[in-house]
XYZ file of C-alpha atoms in Angstrom:
348
model
C -53.222 -91.040 72.793
C -53.512 -94.146 70.730
C -52.251 -96.804 72.948
C -50.213 -96.741 76.159
C -46.805 -98.534 76.141
C -48.460 -101.228 77.939
C -50.853 -101.789 75.215
C -47.910 -101.894 72.718
C -46.471 -104.673 74.719
C -49.236 -106.503 74.993
C -49.905 -106.564 71.368
C -46.505 -107.728 70.573
C -45.045 -104.617 69.233
C -41.927 -104.620 71.221
C -42.138 -101.671 73.821
C -38.894 -102.719 74.970
C -38.077 -101.535 78.507
C -41.979 -99.886 79.049
C -43.304 -100.711 82.508
C -46.055 -103.181 82.793
C -48.770 -103.966 85.024
C -51.055 -107.014 85.619
C -54.640 -107.046 85.416
C -56.531 -108.747 88.291
C -58.047 -112.041 87.582
C -61.459 -112.294 88.950
C -62.413 -115.758 88.034
C -60.165 -118.624 86.953
C -61.645 -122.046 87.013
C -62.667 -124.837 84.738
C -61.189 -123.377 81.788
C -62.844 -119.919 82.049
C -60.925 -116.888 82.996
C -62.148 -113.216 83.559
C -59.681 -110.374 84.076
C -60.366 -106.535 84.938
C -57.869 -103.977 84.096
C -57.439 -100.120 83.328
C -55.336 -97.193 83.610
C -55.312 -93.416 84.657
C -53.718 -91.018 82.370
C -53.248 -87.362 82.828
C -51.239 -85.086 81.137
C -50.483 -80.993 80.825
C -50.050 -79.973 77.142
C -48.645 -76.767 75.657
C -49.894 -76.519 71.761
C -49.437 -73.686 69.116
C -52.649 -73.000 67.394
C -53.315 -71.511 63.587
C -54.409 -67.855 63.906
C -54.350 -67.646 67.737
C -52.181 -67.718 70.753
C -50.891 -71.179 72.135
C -53.073 -73.188 74.423
C -52.460 -75.057 77.398
C -54.619 -77.781 79.265
C -54.446 -80.210 82.270
C -56.224 -83.030 80.348
C -57.159 -86.709 80.644
C -55.083 -88.479 78.189
C -57.056 -91.714 77.315
C -58.000 -93.225 80.926
C -59.471 -96.696 80.521
C -61.117 -99.179 82.239
C -61.579 -102.794 80.664
C -62.724 -106.372 81.024
C -61.230 -109.515 79.136
C -62.213 -113.195 79.262
C -61.714 -116.451 77.694
C -63.040 -119.944 77.909
C -61.667 -123.366 76.626
C -64.037 -124.626 74.094
C -62.001 -127.819 73.601
C -58.551 -128.736 73.378
C -57.714 -126.705 70.498
C -59.890 -123.551 70.422
C -60.407 -120.958 73.033
C -63.121 -118.355 72.956
C -62.405 -114.946 74.041
C -63.598 -111.489 74.372
C -62.380 -108.000 75.633
C -64.239 -104.610 76.087
C -63.010 -101.424 76.787
C -64.371 -97.948 77.920
C -62.900 -94.519 78.663
C -63.382 -91.689 81.031
C -62.132 -88.394 81.922
C -59.766 -88.607 84.957
C -59.427 -84.664 85.046
C -62.718 -83.911 85.391
C -64.686 -87.273 86.618
C -67.184 -85.496 89.133
C -70.495 -84.749 87.621
C -73.061 -86.489 85.210
C -71.714 -87.681 82.134
C -68.227 -87.660 83.198
C -68.009 -91.497 84.277
C -67.437 -94.216 81.735
C -68.388 -91.874 78.963
C -66.974 -93.334 75.786
C -66.344 -96.764 74.130
C -63.028 -97.759 72.905
C -62.791 -101.243 71.708
C -65.227 -104.330 72.162
C -64.879 -107.643 70.245
C -65.456 -111.428 70.832
C -63.835 -114.202 68.923
C -61.969 -117.893 68.703
C -58.454 -118.573 68.500
C -56.363 -121.880 68.063
C -54.131 -123.942 65.543
C -56.358 -122.300 62.883
C -55.504 -118.949 63.649
C -57.538 -116.105 65.128
C -61.381 -114.949 63.895
C -62.919 -112.263 65.570
C -65.943 -109.749 65.263
C -66.563 -106.360 66.733
C -64.513 -103.166 67.131
C -61.025 -102.341 67.285
C -57.922 -100.520 65.803
C -57.246 -100.713 62.248
C -54.715 -103.087 60.906
C -52.795 -100.186 59.244
C -52.640 -99.039 62.712
C -51.250 -101.749 64.413
C -48.687 -103.148 61.599
C -48.010 -99.891 59.987
C -48.330 -96.746 61.820
C -47.518 -97.815 65.479
C -44.044 -99.192 65.041
C -42.924 -95.468 63.861
C -44.745 -93.632 66.450
C -46.967 -94.842 69.259
C -46.266 -92.424 71.813
C -48.240 -90.893 74.726
C -49.343 -87.518 73.701
C -47.818 -86.600 70.340
C -47.696 -88.797 67.245
C -46.665 -88.160 63.796
C -49.286 -87.926 61.150
C -50.537 -90.623 59.283
C -52.927 -91.349 56.363
C -55.946 -92.337 58.479
C -56.023 -88.469 59.142
C -57.326 -87.965 55.534
C -60.308 -89.913 56.112
C -63.279 -87.947 56.195
C -65.420 -89.943 58.770
C -65.997 -90.820 62.365
C -63.315 -93.241 63.993
C -66.295 -95.657 64.763
C -66.555 -96.168 61.172
C -63.109 -96.839 60.620
C -62.736 -99.343 63.458
C -66.340 -100.638 64.091
C -68.720 -103.342 62.497
C -65.541 -105.391 61.802
C -65.057 -109.119 60.926
C -61.368 -110.317 60.759
C -59.402 -113.524 60.460
C -55.612 -113.684 61.230
C -53.688 -116.871 60.326
C -51.274 -118.532 62.534
C -47.317 -117.693 62.252
C -46.233 -120.155 59.605
C -42.353 -120.129 58.928
C -42.037 -116.526 60.170
C -45.313 -115.412 57.689
C -48.401 -114.366 58.959
C -51.670 -112.813 57.012
C -54.855 -111.185 57.935
C -57.810 -110.226 56.253
C -61.065 -108.603 57.041
C -63.952 -106.214 56.475
C -65.748 -103.355 57.907
C -69.581 -103.800 57.419
C -72.042 -100.744 57.102
C -75.624 -102.063 56.516
C -78.289 -99.834 55.169
C -79.804 -99.808 58.922
C -76.775 -98.086 60.127
C -77.421 -94.356 60.757
C -73.978 -93.350 59.240
C -74.737 -94.766 56.174
C -77.367 -92.445 54.245
C -77.449 -94.743 51.226
C -80.111 -97.758 50.835
C -77.547 -100.532 50.115
C -74.894 -102.128 52.290
C -71.249 -100.842 52.282
C -68.323 -102.778 53.108
C -64.525 -102.596 52.921
C -61.844 -104.915 52.342
C -58.570 -104.872 53.928
C -55.647 -107.495 54.204
C -51.964 -107.610 55.166
C -48.870 -109.637 55.355
C -46.130 -109.771 58.201
C -42.825 -111.974 57.756
C -40.609 -111.918 60.713
C -37.128 -113.599 61.147
C -35.155 -112.982 64.441
C -35.144 -109.490 65.401
C -36.502 -108.104 61.761
C -39.895 -108.038 60.533
C -41.529 -106.394 57.439
C -45.348 -105.694 57.047
C -47.463 -104.465 54.362
C -51.365 -103.560 54.714
C -53.914 -102.453 52.013
C -57.391 -101.143 52.965
C -59.930 -99.746 50.276
C -61.908 -97.914 53.129
C -65.265 -98.988 51.372
C -67.453 -98.602 54.294
C -67.194 -94.961 54.019
C -68.778 -94.947 50.741
C -72.164 -94.357 52.168
C -71.032 -91.699 54.653
C -72.874 -88.282 54.714
C -70.853 -85.837 52.784
C -72.515 -82.994 54.694
C -75.269 -82.348 52.563
C -77.314 -85.585 53.197
C -75.928 -87.145 50.294
C -73.365 -89.979 50.410
C -69.779 -89.036 49.838
C -68.982 -91.910 47.652
C -65.458 -93.462 47.201
C -62.973 -91.582 49.280
C -59.746 -93.494 48.339
C -57.426 -96.231 49.790
C -54.630 -96.602 52.221
C -51.235 -98.598 51.420
C -48.567 -99.111 53.847
C -45.238 -100.761 54.370
C -43.064 -101.037 57.591
C -39.833 -102.733 58.219
C -38.423 -102.818 61.790
C -35.516 -104.284 63.631
C -34.978 -104.912 67.299
C -31.640 -105.695 68.897
C -31.020 -105.637 72.692
C -32.935 -102.733 74.010
C -32.997 -100.709 70.695
C -35.755 -100.744 68.044
C -35.642 -99.004 64.643
C -38.527 -98.945 62.076
C -39.003 -97.404 58.683
C -42.466 -96.570 57.116
C -43.702 -95.788 53.704
C -47.707 -95.046 53.731
C -49.946 -93.645 51.060
C -53.547 -92.042 51.133
C -54.644 -92.706 47.608
C -57.499 -90.441 47.149
C -60.305 -90.918 44.741
C -60.214 -87.295 43.889
C -57.859 -85.888 41.285
C -54.276 -84.677 42.439
C -55.321 -85.388 46.161
C -52.769 -87.986 47.281
C -50.956 -87.740 50.372
C -47.400 -89.686 51.111
C -45.725 -90.563 54.439
C -42.011 -91.548 54.615
C -40.839 -92.036 58.268
C -38.336 -93.412 60.648
C -38.681 -94.048 64.202
C -36.486 -95.268 67.150
C -37.163 -96.507 70.667
C -34.180 -97.411 73.292
C -34.730 -98.621 76.824
C -32.498 -97.206 78.840
C -33.267 -99.353 82.114
C -35.615 -96.865 83.905
C -37.900 -95.981 80.813
C -37.534 -95.587 77.124
C -36.091 -92.645 74.954
C -37.776 -92.338 71.537
C -38.158 -90.154 68.480
C -39.390 -90.213 65.037
C -39.124 -88.004 61.709
C -41.536 -88.114 59.060
C -41.363 -86.405 55.308
C -45.029 -85.797 54.116
C -45.498 -85.138 50.639
C -49.108 -83.927 49.659
C -50.579 -83.254 46.142
C -51.855 -79.936 45.418
C -55.426 -81.050 45.416
C -55.534 -82.509 49.086
C -57.119 -81.241 52.128
C -53.866 -81.072 53.703
C -52.172 -78.751 51.150
C -55.513 -76.533 51.104
C -55.550 -76.067 54.720
C -51.762 -75.220 54.865
C -51.747 -72.255 52.278
C -51.045 -74.377 49.564
C -47.861 -75.667 51.097
C -47.471 -79.513 50.062
C -44.602 -80.923 51.880
C -43.827 -81.094 55.741
C -41.008 -82.224 58.027
C -42.166 -83.621 61.275
C -40.561 -84.990 64.322
C -41.225 -85.707 67.891
C -38.813 -86.706 70.929
C -39.839 -88.062 74.202
C -38.515 -89.815 77.085
C -40.344 -91.978 79.946
C -39.279 -92.748 83.511
C -40.595 -95.550 85.236
C -41.655 -94.854 88.856
C -42.655 -98.157 89.570
C -43.682 -101.395 87.520
C -47.429 -99.968 87.363
C -46.393 -96.414 86.992
C -44.370 -93.938 84.832
C -44.217 -90.363 83.809
C -43.018 -89.003 80.645
C -42.141 -85.576 78.744
C -42.902 -85.101 74.981
C -42.177 -82.549 72.308
C -43.316 -82.222 68.648
C -42.990 -80.256 65.672
C -45.168 -80.664 62.518
C -44.102 -77.913 60.080
C -47.641 -76.727 59.276
C -48.688 -73.049 58.536
C -48.459 -70.819 62.001
C -46.545 -73.645 63.669
C -50.312 -75.210 64.270
C -50.087 -78.312 66.554
C -46.428 -78.129 67.722
C -46.072 -78.259 71.382
C -44.909 -80.179 74.575
C -46.289 -82.149 77.018
C -45.600 -83.752 80.201
C -47.886 -86.562 81.975
C -48.325 -89.475 84.226
C -49.828 -93.061 83.761
C -50.883 -95.546 86.390
C -51.968 -99.036 85.257
C -53.786 -101.639 87.215
């Protein structure tokens, strides 16, 4: 999964009636605060495979341990950090099965000037455009990031960003992913850097956001032959959402504009989430339009349009614990990726 419902709520994405859990404050004195937090996530999934029998497994679903802290620099500015690591809750015994993977880590400062940070965290395209439509537990709708040929650490890492304060409902963000010529993933002898920017306007329960990312950090990534792959394309996205009481509805238009000829992929989606008191009911639909030269069309026998949907429901066992069930169809060749899952989440 990308983020839990709890993480979505922390990010301000209106998770509505999702459960919450408080981090444990280890230290809070003289303007300095340190918290630890985490979660255990386990799920059973049954997923169709292209050219083979369906596969099922009981697996970890993104269990995380994290620490965050902040320090008051002066009356206006607060310095902060956050670091998260993932582990496999389903098979934790044995070497290499402890905290075996990084998630996000960054340090920054915030105040009346806005928020400036450096490190590794989710794309702005993910937070502002994709998550309002489909930020589920096990099955998400696909998105333009799935067309990027490169590791997620390149997409999310080595990042610098400035985000403005909210001014009259308006907010903007601008940043860059920097891949120096000393990075292992950069096979060129020159630095590579992206440029991305976004703007958001909020009034009452309505908000609209737009994001652009030129994905320039991927220009130096190995194409599989030892040479750099060059320009892979750009991402564009626009999302509008409206929240009233316990209901949120969101619309999305998103594009991966490939540098290759006749290889663009467009995504048009709608998602909704309703808090029914003991959890959430949610679902989404998306129409995907892929040009003939795209990898998505090639991987599906020339099919160039797809109708995706998913449905899910959570049930709150307590303020820190919930269970869920989800179902998804992706309209791919051989029903690849279609399936169902049931899982449990405990946050601390």
